Coordinates of C-alpha atoms in Angstrom, one line a residue:
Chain A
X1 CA 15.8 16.0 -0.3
X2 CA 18.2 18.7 -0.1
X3 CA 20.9 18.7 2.4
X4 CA 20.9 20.2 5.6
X5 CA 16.7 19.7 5.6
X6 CA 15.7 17.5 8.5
X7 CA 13.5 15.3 7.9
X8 CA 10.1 15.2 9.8
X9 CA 7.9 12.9 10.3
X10 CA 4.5 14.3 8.7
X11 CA 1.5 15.0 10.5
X12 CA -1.0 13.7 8.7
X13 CA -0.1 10.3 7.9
X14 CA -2.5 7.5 8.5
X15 CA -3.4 5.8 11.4
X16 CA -0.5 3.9 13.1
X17 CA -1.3 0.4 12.1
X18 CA 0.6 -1.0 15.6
X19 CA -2.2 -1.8 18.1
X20 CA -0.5 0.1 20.6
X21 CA -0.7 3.9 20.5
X22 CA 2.7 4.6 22.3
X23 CA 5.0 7.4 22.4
X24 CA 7.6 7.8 19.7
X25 CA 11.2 7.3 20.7
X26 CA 13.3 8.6 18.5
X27 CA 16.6 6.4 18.9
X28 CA 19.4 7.1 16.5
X29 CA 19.2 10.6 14.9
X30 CA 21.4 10.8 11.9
X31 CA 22.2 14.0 11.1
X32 CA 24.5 15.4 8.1
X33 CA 26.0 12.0 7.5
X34 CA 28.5 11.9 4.4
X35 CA 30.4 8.7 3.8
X36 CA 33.5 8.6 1.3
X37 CA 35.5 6.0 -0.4
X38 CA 38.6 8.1 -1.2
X39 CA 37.6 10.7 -2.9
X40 CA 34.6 9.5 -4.1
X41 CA 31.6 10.5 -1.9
X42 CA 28.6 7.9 -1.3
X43 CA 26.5 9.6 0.7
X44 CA 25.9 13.2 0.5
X45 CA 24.3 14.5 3.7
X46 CA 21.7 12.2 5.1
X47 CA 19.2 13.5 7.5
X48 CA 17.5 10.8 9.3
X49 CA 15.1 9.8 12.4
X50 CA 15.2 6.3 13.1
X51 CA 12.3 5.5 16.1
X52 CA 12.5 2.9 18.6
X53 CA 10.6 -0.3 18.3
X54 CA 10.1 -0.2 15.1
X55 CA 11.2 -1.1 12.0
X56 CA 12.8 1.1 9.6
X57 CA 13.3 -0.1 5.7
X58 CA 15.8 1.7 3.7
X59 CA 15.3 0.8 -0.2
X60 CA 16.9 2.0 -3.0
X61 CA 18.6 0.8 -6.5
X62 CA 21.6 -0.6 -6.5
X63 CA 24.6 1.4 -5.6
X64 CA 22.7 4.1 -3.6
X65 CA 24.2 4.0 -0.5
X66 CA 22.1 2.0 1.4
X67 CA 24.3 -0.4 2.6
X68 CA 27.2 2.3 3.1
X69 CA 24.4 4.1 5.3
X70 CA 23.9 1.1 7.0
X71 CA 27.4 0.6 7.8
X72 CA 27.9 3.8 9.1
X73 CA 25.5 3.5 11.6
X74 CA 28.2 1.0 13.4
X75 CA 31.2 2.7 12.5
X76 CA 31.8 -0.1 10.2
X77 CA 32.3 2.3 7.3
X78 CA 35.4 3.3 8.5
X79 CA 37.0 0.4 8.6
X80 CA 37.5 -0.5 5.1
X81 CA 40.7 1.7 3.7
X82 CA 40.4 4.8 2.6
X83 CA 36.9 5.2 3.9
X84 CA 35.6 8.1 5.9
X85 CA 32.5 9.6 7.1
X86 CA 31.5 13.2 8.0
X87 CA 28.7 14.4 9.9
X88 CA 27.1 12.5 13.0
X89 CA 25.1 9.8 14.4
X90 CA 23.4 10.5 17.5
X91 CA 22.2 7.1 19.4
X92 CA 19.9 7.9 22.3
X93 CA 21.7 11.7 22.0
X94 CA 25.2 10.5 22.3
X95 CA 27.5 10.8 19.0
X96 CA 28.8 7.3 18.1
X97 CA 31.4 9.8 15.9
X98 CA 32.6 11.9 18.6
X99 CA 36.7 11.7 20.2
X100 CA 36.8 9.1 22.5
X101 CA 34.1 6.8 21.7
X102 CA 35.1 3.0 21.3
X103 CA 33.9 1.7 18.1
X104 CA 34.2 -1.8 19.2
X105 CA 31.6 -0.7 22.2
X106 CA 29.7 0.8 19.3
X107 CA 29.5 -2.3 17.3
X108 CA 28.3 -4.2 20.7
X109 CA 25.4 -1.8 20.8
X110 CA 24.1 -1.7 17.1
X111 CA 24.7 -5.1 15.8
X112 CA 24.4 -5.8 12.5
X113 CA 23.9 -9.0 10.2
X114 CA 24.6 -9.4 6.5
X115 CA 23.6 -10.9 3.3
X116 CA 25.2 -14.4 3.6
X117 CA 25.2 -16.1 7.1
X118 CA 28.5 -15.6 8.3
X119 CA 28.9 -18.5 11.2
X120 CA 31.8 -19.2 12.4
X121 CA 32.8 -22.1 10.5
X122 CA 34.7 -24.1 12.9
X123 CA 32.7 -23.3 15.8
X124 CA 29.7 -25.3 17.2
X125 CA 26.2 -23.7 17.4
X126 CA 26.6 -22.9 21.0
X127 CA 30.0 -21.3 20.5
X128 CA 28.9 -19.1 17.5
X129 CA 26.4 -17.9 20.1
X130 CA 28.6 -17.6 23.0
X131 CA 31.3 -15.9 20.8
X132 CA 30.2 -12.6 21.3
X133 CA 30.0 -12.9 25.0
X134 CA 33.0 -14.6 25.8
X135 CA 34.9 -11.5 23.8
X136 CA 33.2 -9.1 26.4
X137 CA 35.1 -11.3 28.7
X138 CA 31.7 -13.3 30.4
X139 CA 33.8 -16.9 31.5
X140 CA 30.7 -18.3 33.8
X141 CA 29.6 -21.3 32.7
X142 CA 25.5 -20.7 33.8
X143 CA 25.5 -16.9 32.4
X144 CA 26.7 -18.7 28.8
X145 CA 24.0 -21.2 28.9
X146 CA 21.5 -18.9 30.0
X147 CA 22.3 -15.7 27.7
X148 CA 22.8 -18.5 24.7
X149 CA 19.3 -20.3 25.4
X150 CA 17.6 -16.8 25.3
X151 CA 18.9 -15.6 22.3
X152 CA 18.1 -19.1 20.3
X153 CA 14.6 -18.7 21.9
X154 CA 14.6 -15.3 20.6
X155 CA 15.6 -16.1 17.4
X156 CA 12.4 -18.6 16.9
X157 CA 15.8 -21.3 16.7
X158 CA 16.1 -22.7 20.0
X159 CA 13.1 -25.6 19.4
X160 CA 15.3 -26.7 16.1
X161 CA 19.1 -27.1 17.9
X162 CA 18.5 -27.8 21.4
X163 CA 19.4 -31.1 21.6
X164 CA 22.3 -30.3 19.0
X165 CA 23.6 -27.4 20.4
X166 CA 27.6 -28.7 21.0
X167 CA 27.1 -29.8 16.6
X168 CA 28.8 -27.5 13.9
X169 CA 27.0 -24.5 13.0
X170 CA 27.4 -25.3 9.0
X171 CA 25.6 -28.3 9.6
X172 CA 22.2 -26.1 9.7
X173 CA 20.3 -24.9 6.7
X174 CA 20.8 -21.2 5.6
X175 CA 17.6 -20.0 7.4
X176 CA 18.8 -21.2 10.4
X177 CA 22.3 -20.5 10.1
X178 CA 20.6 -16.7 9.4
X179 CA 19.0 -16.9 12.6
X180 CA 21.9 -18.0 13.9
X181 CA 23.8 -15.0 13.2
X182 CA 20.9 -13.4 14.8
X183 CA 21.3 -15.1 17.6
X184 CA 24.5 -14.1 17.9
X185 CA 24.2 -10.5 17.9
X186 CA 21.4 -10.5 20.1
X187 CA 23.4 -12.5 22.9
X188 CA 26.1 -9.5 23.6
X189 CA 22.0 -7.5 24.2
X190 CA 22.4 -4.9 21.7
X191 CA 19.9 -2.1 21.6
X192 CA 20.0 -1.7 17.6
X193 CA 20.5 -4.3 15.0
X194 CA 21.2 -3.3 11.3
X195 CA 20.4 -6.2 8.6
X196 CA 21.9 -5.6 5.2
X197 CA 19.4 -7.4 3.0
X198 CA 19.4 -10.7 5.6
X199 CA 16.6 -12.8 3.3
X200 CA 17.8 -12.5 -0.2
X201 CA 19.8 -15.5 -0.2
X202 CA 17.0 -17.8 1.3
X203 CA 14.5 -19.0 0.1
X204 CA 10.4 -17.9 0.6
X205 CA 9.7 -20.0 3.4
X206 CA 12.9 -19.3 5.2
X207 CA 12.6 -15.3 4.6
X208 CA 9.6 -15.6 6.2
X209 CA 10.3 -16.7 9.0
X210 CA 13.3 -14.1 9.3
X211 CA 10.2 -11.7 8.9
X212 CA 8.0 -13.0 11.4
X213 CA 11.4 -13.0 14.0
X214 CA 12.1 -9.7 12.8
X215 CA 8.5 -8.2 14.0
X216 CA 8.3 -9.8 17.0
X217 CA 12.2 -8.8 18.0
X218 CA 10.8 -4.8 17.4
X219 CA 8.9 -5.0 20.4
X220 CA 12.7 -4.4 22.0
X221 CA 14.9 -3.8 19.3
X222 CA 15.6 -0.6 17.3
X223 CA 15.7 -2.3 13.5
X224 CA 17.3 -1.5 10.5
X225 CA 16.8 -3.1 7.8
X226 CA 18.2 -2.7 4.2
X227 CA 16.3 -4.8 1.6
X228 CA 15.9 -5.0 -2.3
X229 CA 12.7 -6.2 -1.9
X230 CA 10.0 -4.2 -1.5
X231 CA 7.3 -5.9 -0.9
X232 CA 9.5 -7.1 2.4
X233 CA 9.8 -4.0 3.1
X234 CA 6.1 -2.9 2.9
X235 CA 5.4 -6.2 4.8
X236 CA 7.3 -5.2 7.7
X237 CA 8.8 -1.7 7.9
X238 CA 7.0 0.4 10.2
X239 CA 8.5 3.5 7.6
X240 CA 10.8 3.3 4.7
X241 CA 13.6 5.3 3.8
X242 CA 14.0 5.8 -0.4
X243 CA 17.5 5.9 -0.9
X244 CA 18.8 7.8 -4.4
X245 CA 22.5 8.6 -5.5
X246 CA 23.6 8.7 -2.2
X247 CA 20.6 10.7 -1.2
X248 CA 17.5 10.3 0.9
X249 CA 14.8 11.1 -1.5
X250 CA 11.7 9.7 0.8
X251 CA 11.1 9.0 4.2
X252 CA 7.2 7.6 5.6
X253 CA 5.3 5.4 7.0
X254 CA 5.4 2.4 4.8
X255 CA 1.8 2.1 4.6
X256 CA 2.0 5.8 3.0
X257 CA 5.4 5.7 1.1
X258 CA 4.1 2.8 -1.0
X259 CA 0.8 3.8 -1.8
X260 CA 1.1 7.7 -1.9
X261 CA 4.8 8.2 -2.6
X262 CA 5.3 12.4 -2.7
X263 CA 8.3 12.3 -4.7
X264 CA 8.2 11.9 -8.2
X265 CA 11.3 8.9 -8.1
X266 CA 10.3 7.3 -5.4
X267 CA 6.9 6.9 -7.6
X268 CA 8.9 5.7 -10.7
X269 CA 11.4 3.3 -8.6
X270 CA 8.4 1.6 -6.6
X271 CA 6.6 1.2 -9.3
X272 CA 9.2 -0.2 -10.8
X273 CA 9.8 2.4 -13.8
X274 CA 13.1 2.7 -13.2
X275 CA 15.9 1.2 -11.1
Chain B
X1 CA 13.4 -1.5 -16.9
X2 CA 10.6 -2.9 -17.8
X3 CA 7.3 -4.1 -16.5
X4 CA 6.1 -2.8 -20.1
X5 CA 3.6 -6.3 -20.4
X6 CA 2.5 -5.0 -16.9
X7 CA 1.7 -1.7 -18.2
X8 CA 0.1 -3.0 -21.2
X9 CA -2.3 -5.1 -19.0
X10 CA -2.6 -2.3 -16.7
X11 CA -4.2 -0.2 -19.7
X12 CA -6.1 -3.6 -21.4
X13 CA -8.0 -3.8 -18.4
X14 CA -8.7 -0.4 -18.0
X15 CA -9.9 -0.2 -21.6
X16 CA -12.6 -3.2 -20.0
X17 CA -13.4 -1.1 -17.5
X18 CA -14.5 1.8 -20.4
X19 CA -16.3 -1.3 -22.2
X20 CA -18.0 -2.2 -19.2
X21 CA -19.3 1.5 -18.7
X22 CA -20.3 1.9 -22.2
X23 CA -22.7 -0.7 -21.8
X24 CA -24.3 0.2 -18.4
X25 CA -24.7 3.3 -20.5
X26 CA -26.5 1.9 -23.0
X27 CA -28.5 -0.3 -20.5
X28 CA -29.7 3.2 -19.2
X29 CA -30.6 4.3 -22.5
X30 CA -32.2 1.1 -23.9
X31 CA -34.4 1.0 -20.5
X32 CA -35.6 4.4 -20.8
X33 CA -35.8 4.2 -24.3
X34 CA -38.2 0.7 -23.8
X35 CA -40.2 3.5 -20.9
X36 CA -40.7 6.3 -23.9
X37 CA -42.4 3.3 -26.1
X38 CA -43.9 1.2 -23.4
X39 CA -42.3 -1.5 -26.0
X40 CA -41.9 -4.8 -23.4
X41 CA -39.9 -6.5 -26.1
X42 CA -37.0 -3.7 -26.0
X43 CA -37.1 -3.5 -21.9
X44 CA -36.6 -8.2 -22.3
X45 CA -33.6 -7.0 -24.0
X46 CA -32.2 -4.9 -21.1
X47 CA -33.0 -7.1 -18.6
X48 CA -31.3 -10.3 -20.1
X49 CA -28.6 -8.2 -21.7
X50 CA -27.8 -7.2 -17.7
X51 CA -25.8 -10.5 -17.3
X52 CA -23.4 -9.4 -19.7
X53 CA -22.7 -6.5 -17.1
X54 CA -22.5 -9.0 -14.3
X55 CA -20.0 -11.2 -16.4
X56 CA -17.9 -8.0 -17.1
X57 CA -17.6 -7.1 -13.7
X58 CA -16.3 -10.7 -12.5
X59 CA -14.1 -10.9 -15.1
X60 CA -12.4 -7.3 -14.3
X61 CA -12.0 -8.4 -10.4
X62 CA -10.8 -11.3 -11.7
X63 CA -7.8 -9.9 -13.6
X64 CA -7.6 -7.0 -10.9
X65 CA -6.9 -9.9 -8.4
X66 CA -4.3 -11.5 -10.5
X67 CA -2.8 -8.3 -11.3
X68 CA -2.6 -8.2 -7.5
X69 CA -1.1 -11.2 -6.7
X70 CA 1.1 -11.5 -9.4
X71 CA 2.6 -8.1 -9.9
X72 CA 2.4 -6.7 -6.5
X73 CA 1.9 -3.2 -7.9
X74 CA 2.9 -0.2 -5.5
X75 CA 1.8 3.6 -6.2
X76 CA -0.3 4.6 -8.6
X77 CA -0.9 1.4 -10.0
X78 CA -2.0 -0.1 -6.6
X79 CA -4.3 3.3 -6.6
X80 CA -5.5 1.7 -10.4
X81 CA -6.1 -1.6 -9.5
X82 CA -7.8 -0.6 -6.3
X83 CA -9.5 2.1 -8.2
X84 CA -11.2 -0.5 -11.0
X85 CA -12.3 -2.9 -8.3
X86 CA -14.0 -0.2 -6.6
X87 CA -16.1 1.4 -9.6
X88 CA -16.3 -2.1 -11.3
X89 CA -19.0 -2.7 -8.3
X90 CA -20.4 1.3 -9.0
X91 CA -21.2 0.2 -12.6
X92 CA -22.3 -2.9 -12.1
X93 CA -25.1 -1.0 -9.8
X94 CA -25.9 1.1 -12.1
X95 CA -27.1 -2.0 -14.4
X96 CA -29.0 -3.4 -12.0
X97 CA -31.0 -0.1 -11.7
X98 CA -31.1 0.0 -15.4
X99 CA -32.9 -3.4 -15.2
X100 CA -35.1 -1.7 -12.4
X101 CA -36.2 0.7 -14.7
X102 CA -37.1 -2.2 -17.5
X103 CA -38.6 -4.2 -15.2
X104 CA -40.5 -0.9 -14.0
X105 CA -41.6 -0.9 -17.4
X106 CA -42.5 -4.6 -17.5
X107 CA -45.2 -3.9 -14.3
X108 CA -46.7 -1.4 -16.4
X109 CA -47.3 -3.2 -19.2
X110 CA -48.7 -1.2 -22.4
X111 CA -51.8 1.1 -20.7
X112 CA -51.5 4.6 -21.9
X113 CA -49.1 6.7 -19.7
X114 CA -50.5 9.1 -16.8
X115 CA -48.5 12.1 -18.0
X116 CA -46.1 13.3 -20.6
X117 CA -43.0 12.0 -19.5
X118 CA -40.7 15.2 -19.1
X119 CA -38.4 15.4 -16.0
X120 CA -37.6 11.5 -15.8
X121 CA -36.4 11.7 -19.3
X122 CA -34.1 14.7 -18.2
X123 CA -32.5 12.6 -15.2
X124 CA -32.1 9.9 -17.1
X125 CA -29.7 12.7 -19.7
X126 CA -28.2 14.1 -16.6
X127 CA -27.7 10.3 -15.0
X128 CA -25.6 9.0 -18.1
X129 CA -23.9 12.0 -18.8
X130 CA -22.4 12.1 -15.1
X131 CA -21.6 8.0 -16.2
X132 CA -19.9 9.2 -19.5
X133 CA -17.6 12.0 -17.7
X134 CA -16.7 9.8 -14.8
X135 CA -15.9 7.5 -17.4
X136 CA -14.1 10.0 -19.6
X137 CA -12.6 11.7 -16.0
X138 CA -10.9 7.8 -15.2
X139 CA -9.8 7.0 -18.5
X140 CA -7.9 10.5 -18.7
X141 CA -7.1 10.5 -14.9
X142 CA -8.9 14.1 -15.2
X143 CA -9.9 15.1 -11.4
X144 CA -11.0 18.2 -12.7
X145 CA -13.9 16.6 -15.1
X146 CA -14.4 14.4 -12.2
X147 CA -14.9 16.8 -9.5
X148 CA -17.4 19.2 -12.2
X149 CA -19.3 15.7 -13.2
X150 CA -19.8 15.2 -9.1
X151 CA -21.3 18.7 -8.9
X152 CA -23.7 17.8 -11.4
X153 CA -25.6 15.1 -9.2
X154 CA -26.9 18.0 -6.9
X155 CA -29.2 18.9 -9.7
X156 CA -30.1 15.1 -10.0
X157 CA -31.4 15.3 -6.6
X158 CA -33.5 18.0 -7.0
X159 CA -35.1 16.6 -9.8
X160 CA -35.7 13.4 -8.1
X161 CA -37.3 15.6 -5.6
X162 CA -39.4 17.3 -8.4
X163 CA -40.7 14.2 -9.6
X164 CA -41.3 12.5 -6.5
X165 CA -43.3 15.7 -5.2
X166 CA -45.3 16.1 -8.4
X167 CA -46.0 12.1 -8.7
X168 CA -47.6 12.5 -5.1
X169 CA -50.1 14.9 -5.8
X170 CA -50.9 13.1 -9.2
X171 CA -51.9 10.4 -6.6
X172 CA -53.5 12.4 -3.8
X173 CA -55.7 14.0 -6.9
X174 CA -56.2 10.6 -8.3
X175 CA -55.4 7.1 -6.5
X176 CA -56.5 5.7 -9.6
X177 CA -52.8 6.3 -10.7
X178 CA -51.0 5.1 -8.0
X179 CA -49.7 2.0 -9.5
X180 CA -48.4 3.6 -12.3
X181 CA -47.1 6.6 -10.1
X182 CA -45.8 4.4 -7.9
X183 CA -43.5 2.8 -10.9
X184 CA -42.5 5.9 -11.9
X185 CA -41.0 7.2 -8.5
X186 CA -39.1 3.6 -8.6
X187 CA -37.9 4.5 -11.8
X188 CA -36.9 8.3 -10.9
X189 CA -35.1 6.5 -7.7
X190 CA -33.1 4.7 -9.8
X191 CA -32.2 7.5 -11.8
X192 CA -31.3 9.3 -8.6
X193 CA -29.0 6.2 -7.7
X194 CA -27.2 5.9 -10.9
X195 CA -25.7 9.6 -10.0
X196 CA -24.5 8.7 -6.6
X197 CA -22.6 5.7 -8.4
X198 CA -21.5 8.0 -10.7
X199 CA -20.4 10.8 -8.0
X200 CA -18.6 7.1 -6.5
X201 CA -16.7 7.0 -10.0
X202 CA -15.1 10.9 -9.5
X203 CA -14.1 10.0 -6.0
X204 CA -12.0 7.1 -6.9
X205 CA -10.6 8.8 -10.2
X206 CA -9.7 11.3 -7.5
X207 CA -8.0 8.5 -5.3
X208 CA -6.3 7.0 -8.3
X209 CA -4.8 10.4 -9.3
X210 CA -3.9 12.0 -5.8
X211 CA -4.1 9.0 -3.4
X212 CA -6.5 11.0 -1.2
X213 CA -10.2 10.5 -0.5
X214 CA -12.7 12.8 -0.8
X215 CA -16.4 13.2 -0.3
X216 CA -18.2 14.5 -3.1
X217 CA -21.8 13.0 -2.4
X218 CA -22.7 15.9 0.2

């Protein structure tokens, strides 16, 4: 895909596999985006519609840009040195790039989970939970209990810990400590979460459950996931973004990208030709 | 990278799939060749020989599931897989209606035939030839062969229509021959049928190639 072309959505995809017939949102709108590390350049112009309640896949070999992509959609590019982005990202029409926007407020908003659980190691299960909110300055006792009990029950873990929630959070298996971390970033009620390839290091059982979690949270969530496995991402991505050199190659419904591809590499990498 | 056993199984099976055409193909020929003769013994062969077809078939699904499940193929192989599961079924028809024909023959039994067999013969040419294109069409992922194979069953139907009309006024004239006639329109209908199947092989070559669906039996 060149730069500069927005992508649209095409008009004669199949039918919508969702039940529900509803109105597209569109909720983050990328638009231009280039990333750099120094003065190397990862991502070169990324044009992108990301819809609301749904689940967008971004796929791609290894050192595409995925994850930089990923990471720029919370300003956490632009954290590690020498990093910089150009271009913008639009989030319900507001620029998360533009003077005077908090990145800290941006991170609250789209929240994002990585690879490896990352609980906090000393903390108990409740407090890895709580974390978030206590740092937006919440001190009432009830409000914790209540906001932490929702997101364990939204993250299909509250049935497992709730009669351990005061033990350590390493103490729990690495599915659970991944829906954990979900937990987490779903207490401080974000409105996008980004997972960098959140299954690949559990194992089948516990990955699908992270699926199952992952189209159920949809219903409220914007979701972006970045995954290496593709049938994960044919399983649940509403569309799928192909990811090549730092550029967007292909972007469809899954259900077309993966049987019809258009473009001539996303047809070799899929099929696994290449990459 | 590799996937190159995946490939080679990918183009084993569709070789099977070529194999399993060729003898439908023959079936066809063997049954109308067993109607030309009235020769019962020939028309046994096609009629046990049809579990051979059968077998084929199963064992093609069978490694198209595996393929499946094991693989998890995207693209144009999905299309493939999906594509050989589909006309594995087609052929497999096609078969049976060869056995119709043999077993057509089997009802008639030797008593000397009510007419010069012209126009059924002719199908049956048209018939496998639309087979041996759609066959050709898959194995070279040709849409073009496919699509001018598909146009070829319109002329099918008309002659099924030829038949059917003329075999009626043999038995208005002469209800004597109605049994016999009566064979011979199943026979023709099978004919008829084993187009459609074929016209159901270009549409999926079509699929596999372009990964869109088209009618062609209008």
């Amino acid at each position: 895909m060149k730069e500069g072309v927005p992508v649209t959505f095409r008009t004669e995809v199949p039918a919508r596999e969702s039940s529900s017939p509803r109105e597209e949102r569109i909720r983050v709108e990328v638009k231009g985006l280039q990333a750099w590390y120094g003065s190397s350049r990862a991502l070169h112009g990324i044009d992108l519609a990301i819809p609301d309640q749904a689940i967008t896949a971004i796929i791609g070999p290894s050192g595409c840009g995925k994850s930089t992509f990923i990471r720029c959609l919370n300003r956490m590019h632009e954290e590690i040195p020498a990093a910089r982005v150009e271009g913008h990202v639009l989030l319900d029409g507001v620029d998360i790039y533009q003077p005077g926007v908090d990145p800290v407020a941006v991170r609250r908003t789209v929240g994002m989970v990585f690879q490896r659980p990352t609980p906090f190691p000393t903390m108990s299960i409740f407090d890895n939970v709580a974390a978030g909110l206590r740092l937006a300055g919440i001190r009432s006792r009830r409000t914790l209990e209540e906001k932490v009990e929702r997101s364990l029950q939204q993250s299909a873990l509250w049935d497992e810990v709730k009669d351990r929630l005061r033990s350590p959070a390493t103490a729990l298996s690495g599915g659970q400590q991944q829906r954990l971390v979900i937990a987490r970033a779903l207490a401080v009620d974000p409105e996008v979460l980004l997972l960098d390839e959140p299954t690949s290091a559990l194992d089948p059982a516990a990955s699908s459950r992270i699926e199952d979690l992952l189209v159920q949270l949809k219903e409220k969530y914007t979701i972006v996931i970045v995954t290496h496995n593709m049938q994960q991402a044919a399983r649940i991505a509403d569309r799928t973004a192909f990811f090549l050199n730092g550029e967007l190659i292909e972007y469809d419904l899954s259900a077309r990208l993966f049987t019809q591809p258009s473009d001539p590499r996303t047809e070799a990498y899929i099929t696994g030709r290449f990459g | 990278m590799a996937r190159i056993s995946f490939q080679q199984e990918l183009e084993k099976l569709q070789k099977e799939v070529l194999h399993m055409g060729e003898a439908v193909d023959r079936a066809i020929a063997t049954a109308m060749e067993s109607l030309a003769q009235r020769d019962l013994q020939l028309a046994e062969t096609v009629i046990q020989g049809d579990q051979v077809i059968d077998d084929l078939e199963l064992a093609i699904e069978q490694e198209c599931l595996k393929l499946l499940a094991l693989q998890q193929p995207m693209a144009v192989d999905l299309r493939t897989i999906g594509t050989m599961l589909k006309i594995v079924t087609d052929l497999e028809r096609m078969g049976d209606h060869a056995t119709d024909i043999a077993r057509a023959v089997r009802r008639m039994g030797q008593t000397p035939p009510i007419k010069p067999l012209v126009d059924i013969p002719r199908m049956a040419e048209m018939g496998r030839h639309m087979l041996q294109q759609g066959l050709q069409a898959f194995m070279e992922r040709d849409i073009q062969r496919a699509m001018a194979m598909a146009r070829e069953d319109d002329q099918l139907d008309h002659l099924f229509k030829q038949v059917f009309r003329e075999l009626l006024l043999l038995m208005i004239a002469n209800p004597a021959v109605i049994e016999e006639a009566t064979q011979l329109i199943l026979v023709a209908a099978s004919l008829e049928r084993v187009g459609d199947h074929a016209t159901n092989l270009a549409e999926w070559t079509i699929y596999m190639v372009t990964g869109e669906r088209r009618d062609l039996n209008l």
